[in-house]
Coordinates of C-alpha atoms and ligand atoms in Angstrom, one line a residue:
X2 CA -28.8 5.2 -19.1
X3 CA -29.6 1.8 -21.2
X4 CA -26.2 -0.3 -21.3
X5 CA -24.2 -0.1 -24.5
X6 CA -23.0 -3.7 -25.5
X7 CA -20.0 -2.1 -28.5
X8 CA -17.4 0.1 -28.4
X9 CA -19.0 1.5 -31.6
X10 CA -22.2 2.6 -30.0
X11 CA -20.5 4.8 -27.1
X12 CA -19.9 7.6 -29.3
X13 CA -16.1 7.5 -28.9
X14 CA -14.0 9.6 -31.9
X15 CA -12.7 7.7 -35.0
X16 CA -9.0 7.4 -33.7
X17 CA -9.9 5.7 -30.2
X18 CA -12.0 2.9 -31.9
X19 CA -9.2 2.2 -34.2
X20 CA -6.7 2.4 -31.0
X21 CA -9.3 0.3 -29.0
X22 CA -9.2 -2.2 -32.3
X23 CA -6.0 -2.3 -31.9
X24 CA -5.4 -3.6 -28.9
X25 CA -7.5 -5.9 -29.9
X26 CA -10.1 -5.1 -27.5
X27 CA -13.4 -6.8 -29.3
X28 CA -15.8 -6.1 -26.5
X29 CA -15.9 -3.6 -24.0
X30 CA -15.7 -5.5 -20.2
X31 CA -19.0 -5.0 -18.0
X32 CA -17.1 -2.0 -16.2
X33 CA -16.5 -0.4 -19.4
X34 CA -19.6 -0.9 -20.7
X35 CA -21.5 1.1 -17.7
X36 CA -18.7 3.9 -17.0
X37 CA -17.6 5.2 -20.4
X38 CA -21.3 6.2 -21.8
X39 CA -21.4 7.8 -18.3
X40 CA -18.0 10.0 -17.8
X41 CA -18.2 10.6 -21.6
X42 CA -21.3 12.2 -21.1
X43 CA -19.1 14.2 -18.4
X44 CA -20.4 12.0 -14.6
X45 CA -18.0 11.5 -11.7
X46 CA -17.3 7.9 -11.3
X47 CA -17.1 6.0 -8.4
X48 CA -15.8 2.8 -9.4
X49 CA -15.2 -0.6 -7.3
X50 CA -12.8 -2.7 -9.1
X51 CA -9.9 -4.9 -8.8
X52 CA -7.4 -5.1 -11.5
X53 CA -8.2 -7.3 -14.0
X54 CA -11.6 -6.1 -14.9
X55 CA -10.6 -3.6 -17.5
X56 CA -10.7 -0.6 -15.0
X57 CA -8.2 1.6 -16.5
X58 CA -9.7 1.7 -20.0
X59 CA -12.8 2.6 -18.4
X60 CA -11.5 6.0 -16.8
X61 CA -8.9 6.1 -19.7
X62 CA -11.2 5.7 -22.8
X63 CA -13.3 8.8 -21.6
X64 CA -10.2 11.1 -20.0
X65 CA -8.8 10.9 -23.3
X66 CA -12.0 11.9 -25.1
X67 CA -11.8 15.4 -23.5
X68 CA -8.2 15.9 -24.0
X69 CA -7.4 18.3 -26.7
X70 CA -3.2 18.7 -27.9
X71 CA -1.5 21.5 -26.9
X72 CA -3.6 22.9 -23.8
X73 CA -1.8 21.7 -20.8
X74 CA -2.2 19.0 -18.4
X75 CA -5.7 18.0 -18.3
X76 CA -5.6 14.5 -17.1
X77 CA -4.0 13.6 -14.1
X78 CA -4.2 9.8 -12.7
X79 CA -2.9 9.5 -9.1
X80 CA -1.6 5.5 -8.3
X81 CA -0.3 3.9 -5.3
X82 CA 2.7 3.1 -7.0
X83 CA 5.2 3.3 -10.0
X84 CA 4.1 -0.1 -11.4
X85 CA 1.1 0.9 -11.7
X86 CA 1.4 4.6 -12.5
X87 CA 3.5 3.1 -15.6
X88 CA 1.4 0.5 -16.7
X89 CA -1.8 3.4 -16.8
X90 CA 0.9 5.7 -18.4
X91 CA 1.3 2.8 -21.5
X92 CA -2.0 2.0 -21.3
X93 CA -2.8 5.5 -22.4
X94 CA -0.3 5.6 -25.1
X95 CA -1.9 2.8 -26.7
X96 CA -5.2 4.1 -26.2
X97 CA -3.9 7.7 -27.8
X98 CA -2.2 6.0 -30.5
X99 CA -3.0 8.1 -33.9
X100 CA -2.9 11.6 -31.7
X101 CA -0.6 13.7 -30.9
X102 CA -0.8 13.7 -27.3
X103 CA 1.7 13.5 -24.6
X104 CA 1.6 11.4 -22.0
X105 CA 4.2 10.9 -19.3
X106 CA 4.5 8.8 -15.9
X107 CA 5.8 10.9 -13.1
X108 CA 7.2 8.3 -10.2
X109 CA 9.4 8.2 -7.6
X110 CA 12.9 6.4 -7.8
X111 CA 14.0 7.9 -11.4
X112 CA 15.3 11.2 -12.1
X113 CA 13.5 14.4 -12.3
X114 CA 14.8 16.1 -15.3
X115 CA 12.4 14.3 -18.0
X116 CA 9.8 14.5 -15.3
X117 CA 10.0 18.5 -15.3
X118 CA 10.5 18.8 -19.2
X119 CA 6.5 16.9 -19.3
X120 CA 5.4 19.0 -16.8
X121 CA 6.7 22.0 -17.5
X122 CA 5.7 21.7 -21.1
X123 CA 1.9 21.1 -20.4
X124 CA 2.2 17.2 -21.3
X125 CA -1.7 16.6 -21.5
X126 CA -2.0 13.2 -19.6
X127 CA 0.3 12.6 -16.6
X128 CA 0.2 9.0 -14.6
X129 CA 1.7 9.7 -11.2
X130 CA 2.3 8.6 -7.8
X131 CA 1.2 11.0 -4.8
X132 CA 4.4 11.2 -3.2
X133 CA 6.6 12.4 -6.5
X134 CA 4.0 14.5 -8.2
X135 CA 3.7 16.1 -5.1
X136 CA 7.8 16.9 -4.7
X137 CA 7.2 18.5 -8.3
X138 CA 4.3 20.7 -6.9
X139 CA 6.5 22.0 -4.1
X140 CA 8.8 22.9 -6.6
X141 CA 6.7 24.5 -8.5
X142 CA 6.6 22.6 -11.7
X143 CA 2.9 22.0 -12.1
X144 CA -0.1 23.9 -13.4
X145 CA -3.4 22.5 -12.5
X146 CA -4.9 25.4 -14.1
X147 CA -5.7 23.3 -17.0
X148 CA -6.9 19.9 -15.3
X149 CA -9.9 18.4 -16.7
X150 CA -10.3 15.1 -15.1
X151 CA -8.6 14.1 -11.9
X152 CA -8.7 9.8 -11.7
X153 CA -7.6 8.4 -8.1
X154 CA -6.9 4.9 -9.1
X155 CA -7.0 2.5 -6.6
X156 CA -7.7 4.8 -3.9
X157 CA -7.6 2.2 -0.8
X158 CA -3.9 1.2 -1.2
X159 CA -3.2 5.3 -1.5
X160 CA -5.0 5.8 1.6
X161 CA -3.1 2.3 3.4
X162 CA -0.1 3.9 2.3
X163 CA -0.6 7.1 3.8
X164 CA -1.1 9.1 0.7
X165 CA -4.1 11.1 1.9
X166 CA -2.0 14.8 2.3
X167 CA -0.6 14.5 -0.6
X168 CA -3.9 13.3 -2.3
X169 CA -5.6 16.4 -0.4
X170 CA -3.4 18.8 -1.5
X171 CA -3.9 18.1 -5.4
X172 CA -7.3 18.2 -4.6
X173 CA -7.1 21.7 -3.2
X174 CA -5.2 22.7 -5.9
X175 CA -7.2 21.0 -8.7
X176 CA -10.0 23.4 -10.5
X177 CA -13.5 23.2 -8.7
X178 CA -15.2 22.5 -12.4
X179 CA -12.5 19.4 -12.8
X180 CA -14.3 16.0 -13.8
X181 CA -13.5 13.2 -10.9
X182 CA -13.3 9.5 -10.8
X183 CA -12.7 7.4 -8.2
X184 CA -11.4 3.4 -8.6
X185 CA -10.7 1.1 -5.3
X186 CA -10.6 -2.7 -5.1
X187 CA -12.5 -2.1 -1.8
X188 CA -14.4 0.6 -0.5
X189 CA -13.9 0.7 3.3
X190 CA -15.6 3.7 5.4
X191 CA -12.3 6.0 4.9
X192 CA -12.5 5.4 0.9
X193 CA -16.5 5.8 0.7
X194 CA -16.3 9.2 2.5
X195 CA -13.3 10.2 0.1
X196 CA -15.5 9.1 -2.6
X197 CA -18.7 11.4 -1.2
X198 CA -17.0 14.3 -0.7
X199 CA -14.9 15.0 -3.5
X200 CA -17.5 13.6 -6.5
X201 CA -20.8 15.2 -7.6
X202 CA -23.6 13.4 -7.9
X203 CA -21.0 10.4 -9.4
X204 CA -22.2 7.5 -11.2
X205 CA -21.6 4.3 -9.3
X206 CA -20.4 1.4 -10.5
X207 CA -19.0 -2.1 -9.2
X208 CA -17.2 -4.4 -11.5
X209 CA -19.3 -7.8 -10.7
X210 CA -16.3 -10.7 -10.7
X211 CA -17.1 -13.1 -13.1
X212 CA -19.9 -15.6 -12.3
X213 CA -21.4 -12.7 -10.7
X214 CA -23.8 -14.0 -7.8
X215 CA -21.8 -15.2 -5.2
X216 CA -22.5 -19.1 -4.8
X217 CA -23.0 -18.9 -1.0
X218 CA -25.8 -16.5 -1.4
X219 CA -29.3 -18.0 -0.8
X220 CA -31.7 -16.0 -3.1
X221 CA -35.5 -16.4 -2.0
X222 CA -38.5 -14.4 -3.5
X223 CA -41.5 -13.7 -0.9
X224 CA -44.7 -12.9 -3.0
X225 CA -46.4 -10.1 -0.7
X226 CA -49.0 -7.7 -0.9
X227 CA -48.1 -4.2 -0.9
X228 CA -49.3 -3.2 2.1
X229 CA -48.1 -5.9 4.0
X230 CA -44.4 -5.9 3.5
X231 CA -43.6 -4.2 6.6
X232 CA -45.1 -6.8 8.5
X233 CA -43.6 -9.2 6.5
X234 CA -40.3 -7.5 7.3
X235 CA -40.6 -7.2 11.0
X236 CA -42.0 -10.6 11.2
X237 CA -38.7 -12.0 9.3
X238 CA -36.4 -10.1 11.6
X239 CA -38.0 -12.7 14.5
X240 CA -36.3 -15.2 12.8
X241 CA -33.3 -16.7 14.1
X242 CA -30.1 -15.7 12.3
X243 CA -31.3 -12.0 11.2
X244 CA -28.2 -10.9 12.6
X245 CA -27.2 -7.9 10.1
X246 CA -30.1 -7.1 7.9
X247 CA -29.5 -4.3 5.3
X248 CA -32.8 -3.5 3.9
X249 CA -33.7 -1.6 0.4
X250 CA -36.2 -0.1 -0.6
X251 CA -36.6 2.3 -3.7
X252 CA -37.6 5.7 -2.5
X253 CA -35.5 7.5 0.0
X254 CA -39.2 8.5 1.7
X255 CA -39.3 4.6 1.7
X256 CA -36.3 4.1 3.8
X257 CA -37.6 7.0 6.2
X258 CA -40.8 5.1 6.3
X259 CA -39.2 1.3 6.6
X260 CA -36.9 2.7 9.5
X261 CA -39.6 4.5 11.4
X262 CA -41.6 1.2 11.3
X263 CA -38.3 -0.7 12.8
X264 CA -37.7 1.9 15.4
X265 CA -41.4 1.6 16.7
X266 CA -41.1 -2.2 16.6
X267 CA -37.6 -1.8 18.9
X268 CA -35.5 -3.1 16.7
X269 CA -32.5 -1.0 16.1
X270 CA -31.9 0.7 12.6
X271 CA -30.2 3.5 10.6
X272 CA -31.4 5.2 7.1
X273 CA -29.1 5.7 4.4
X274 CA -29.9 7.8 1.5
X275 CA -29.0 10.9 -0.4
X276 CA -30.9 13.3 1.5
X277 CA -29.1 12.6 4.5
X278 CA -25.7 14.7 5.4
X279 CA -22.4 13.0 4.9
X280 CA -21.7 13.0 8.5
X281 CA -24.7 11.4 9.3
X282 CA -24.2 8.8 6.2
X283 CA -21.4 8.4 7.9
X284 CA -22.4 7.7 11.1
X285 CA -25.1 5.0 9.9
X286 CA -22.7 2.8 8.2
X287 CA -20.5 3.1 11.2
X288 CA -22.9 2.0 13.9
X289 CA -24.2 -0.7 11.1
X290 CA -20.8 -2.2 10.6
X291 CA -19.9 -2.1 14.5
X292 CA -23.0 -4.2 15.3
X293 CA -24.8 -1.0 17.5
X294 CA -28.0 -1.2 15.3
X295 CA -29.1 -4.4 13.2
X296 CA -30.9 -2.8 10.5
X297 CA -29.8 -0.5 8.0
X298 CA -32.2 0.6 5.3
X299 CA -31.0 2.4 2.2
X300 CA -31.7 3.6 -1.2
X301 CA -29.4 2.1 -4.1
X302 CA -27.3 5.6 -4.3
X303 CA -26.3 5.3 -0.9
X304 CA -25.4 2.0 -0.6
X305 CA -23.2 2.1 -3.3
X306 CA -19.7 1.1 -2.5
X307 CA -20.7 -0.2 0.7
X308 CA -18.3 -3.4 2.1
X309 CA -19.5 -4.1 5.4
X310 CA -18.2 -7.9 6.4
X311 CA -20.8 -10.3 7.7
X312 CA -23.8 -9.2 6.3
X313 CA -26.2 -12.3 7.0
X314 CA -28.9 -10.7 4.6
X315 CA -29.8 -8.5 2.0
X316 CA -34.1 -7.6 1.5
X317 CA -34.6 -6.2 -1.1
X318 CA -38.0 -4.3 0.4
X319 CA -38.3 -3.0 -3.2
X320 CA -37.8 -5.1 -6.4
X321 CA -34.9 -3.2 -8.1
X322 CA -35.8 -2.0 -11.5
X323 CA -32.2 -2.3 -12.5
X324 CA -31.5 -6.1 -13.0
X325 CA -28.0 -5.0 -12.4
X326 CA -28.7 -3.3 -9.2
X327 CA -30.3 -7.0 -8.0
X328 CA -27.0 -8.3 -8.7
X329 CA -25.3 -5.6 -6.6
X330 CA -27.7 -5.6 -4.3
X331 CA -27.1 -9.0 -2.8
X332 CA -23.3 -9.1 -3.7
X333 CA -23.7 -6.9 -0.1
X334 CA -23.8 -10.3 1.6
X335 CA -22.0 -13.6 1.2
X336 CA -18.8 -11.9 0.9
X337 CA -15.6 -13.3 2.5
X338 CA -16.4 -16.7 2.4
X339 CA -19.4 -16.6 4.6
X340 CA -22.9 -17.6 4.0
X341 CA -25.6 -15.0 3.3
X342 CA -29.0 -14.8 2.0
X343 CA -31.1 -12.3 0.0
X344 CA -34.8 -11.7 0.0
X345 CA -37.2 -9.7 -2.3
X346 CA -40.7 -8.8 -1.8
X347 CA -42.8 -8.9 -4.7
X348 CA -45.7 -7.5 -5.3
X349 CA -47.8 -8.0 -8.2
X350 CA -47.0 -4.5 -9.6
X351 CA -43.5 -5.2 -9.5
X352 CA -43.7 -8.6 -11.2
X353 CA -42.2 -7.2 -14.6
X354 CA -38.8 -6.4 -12.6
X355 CA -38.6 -9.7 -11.0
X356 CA -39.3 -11.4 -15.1
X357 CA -36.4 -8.5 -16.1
X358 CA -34.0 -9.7 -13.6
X359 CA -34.6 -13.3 -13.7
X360 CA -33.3 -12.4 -17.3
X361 CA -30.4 -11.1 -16.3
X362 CA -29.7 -14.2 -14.1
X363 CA -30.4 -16.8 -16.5
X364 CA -32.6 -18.4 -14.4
X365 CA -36.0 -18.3 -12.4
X366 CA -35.8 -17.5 -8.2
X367 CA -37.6 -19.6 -6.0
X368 CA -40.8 -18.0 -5.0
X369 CA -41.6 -18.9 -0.9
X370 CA -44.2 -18.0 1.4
X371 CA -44.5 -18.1 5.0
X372 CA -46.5 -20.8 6.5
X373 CA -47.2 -18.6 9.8
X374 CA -47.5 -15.7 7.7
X375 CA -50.7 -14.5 7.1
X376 CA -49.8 -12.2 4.2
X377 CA -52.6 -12.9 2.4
X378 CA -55.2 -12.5 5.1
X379 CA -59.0 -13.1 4.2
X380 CA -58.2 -13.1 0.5
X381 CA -57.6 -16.5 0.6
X382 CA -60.6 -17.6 1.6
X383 CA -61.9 -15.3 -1.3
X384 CA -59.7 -16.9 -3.6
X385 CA -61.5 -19.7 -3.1
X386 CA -58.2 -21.9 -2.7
X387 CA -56.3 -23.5 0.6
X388 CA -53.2 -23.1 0.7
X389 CA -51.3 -26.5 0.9
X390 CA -49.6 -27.2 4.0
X391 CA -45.6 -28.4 4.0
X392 CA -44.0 -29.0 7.5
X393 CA -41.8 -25.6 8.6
X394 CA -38.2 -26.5 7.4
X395 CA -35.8 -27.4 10.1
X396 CA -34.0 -23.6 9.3
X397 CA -36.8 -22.3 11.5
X398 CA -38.2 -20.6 8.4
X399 CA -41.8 -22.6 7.5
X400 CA -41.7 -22.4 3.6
X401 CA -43.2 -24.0 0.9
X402 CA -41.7 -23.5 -2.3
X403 CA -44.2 -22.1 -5.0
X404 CA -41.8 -22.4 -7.7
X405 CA -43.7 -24.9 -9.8
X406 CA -46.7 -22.0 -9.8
X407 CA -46.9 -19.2 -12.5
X408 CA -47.0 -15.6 -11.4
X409 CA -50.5 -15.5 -12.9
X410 CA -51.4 -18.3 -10.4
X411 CA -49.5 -16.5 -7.6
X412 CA -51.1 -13.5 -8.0
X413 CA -54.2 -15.4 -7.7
X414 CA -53.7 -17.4 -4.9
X415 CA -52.6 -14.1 -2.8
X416 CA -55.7 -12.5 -3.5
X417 CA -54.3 -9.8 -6.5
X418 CA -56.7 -11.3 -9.2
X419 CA -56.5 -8.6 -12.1
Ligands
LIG5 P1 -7.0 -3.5 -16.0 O1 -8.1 -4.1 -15.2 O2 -7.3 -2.1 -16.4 O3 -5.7 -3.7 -15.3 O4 -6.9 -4.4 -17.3 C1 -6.6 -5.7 -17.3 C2 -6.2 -6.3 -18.6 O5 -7.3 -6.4 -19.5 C3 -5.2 -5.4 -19.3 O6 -4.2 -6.2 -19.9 C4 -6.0 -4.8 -20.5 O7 -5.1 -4.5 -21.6 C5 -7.0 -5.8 -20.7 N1 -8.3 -5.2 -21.2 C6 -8.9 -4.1 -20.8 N2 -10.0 -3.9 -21.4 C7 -10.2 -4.9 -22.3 C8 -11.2 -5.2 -23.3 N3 -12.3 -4.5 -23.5 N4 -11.0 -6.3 -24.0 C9 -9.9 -7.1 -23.9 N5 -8.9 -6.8 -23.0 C10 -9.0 -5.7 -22.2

């Protein structure tokens, strides 16, 4: 789906853009422009974002859309705690001003009665920690019957605090055709499997912090010919500090491929990608994140939501045709302070998705080649042209930097004249 920049372009009814207008919300935030178009339209969400980024009016803005007066309780958001629960319950007030809708938070530490009188009269949006809503389905004051969207917010601090049976058993009790969304800060193994099972087919999406490529995150663009990139890859994984590599590549056939070419070549590596069970998804990510294989190679859906710690780099195998999946891509290493670096392998097909993300940056990525890499093979000679010689750069890596050539002369000096 192409991004929507407005409010006024995502379709929304006439009394949330005048709600929205009043909050004074100009501009939709980056996570609200991805997720609304996309749980409008009726998605599961998986969402990664801290508070802050405009998170709740981007499962908010669409849970009200579907909510019609009068039919029960067909929002439910589950938070870690009454803070929050209340916060999304005013949120939600503002956001339904000009309706008639009800909307009441259901927390621990206040009384019951006006807790039961909202449930028990088929309120239409409830905001809720686990623990009390949970008390009120023991006592059989809820019907789920009616439950349109279910919205776990901030998930990880649910499951930290040991909300997962009482999480589990609205699930159980929550209609099978329900609408999910899913928002965490982080998204450790526990959450991501949460996330997997109980969404269908969700839409992914990671609020990028402001300034969005991390700063400690070395960005290099290898030129390649298509053929040649797994030689290329296996030739980078000799080089000293390709500790944790997590490779992407477009296709999930791709990532079968790219592993099989590892595992020949001895080097340890698990696939990632839709096609593969949960269990064994899994699996992958756990012996990736232990340090028991080096390499993981994954499609974009798969990866997403990923937060493995000390990543040390990020090849993109496959220029992403998403500019905003480059971002994400790469925000997979340099995290926590550390140092990381991320690769892509162009080739000359793929040029256009390079310009599209440079775009998207705001600025041109330094294009490298190896020195000892012989990528281009005899089309050099048949270029006609030598390739100039630079000493091999005390990081062990021997680049020159072809950023001062065009992609045109690129092309041309690896041998894919038009
Ligand atoms: P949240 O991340 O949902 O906790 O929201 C953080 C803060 O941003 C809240 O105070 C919201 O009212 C505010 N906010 C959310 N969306 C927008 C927006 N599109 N424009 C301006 N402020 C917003």
């Amino acid at each position: 789906m192409t991004e929507v920049t407005t409010f006024q372009a995502m379709g929304l009814s006439p009394e949330r853009l005048a709600a929205i207008e009043a909050l004074g919300w100009t501009d939709p935030t980056p996570i609200q422009r991805r997720a609304i178009p996309e749980a409008t339209g009726g998605k599961d969400v998986v969402g990664i974002a801290q508070t802050g980024t405009g998170k709740t009016g981007a499962f908010m803005i669409p849970s009200l859309e579907k909510v019609e007066p009068g039919k029960g309780m067909q929002v439910l958001v589950l938070c870690p705690t009454r803070e929050l629960a209340q916060q999304v319950a005013e949120d939600s007030r503002h956001l339904s001003r000009g309706t008639s809708l009800r909307i009441a938070d259901v927390v621990g530490g206040v009384s019951y009665d006006q807790q039961i009188e909202a449930l028990r009269g088929g309120w239409e949006v409830i905001a809720a920690t686990p623990g009390r809503f949970n008390d009120h389905m023991e006592r059989r004051n809820v019907d789920l019957s009616s439950l349109k969207v279910l919205v776990l917010d901030e998930a990880d601090r649910m499951l930290d605090m040991g909300f997962r049976p009482q999480i589990e058993d609205v699930l159980r009790r929550s209609p099978q055709n329900r609408q999910t969304m899913l928002f965490s800060a982080t998204m450790p193994n526990g959450v991501h499997a949460l996330a997997l099972r109980i969404t269908k087919d969700p839409f992914w999406v990671e609020a990028t912090p402001a300034g969005t490529v991390a700063e400690l995150i070395e960005e290099r663009v290898y030129t390649v010919k298509p053929g040649k990139k797994p030689d290329l890859l296996l030739h980078l994984l000799d080089e000293p500090g390709w500790d944790q590599v997590l490779v992407f590549t477009r296709t999930k056939s791709g990532a079968d491929s790219v592993s099989g070419r590892l595992t020949v070549a001895n080097v340890g590596t698990e696939v990632m990608h839709s096609d593969r069970r949960m269990q064994h998804r899994v699996r992958a990510l756990d012996r990736f994140s232990t340090g028991s294989v080096r390499v993981l190679v994954a499609t974009d859906v798969a990866q997403r939501g990923l937060d493995v710690e000390g990543i040390s780099h990020v090849v993109n195998y496959d220029v992403p045709t998403d500019p905003e999946d480059y971002v994400h891509r790469i925000g997979r290493t340099g995290r926590a302070g550390s140092a990381g670096t991320a690769v892509t392998f162009v080739t000359a097909a793929e040029l256009g998705y390079l310009r599209s993300i440079e775009h998207r940056l705001g600025r041109n990525l330094e294009r490298v080649s190896l020195e000892e890499f012989d990528y281009a093979g005899e089309s050099h000679a048949a270029s006609g042209r030598d390739r100039p010689k630079h000493p091999r750069s005390p990081g062990g890596i021997g680049t020159r930097s072809a950023k001062d050539l065009s992609d045109e002369e690129l092309q041309r000096l690896l041998g894919f004249s038009k």
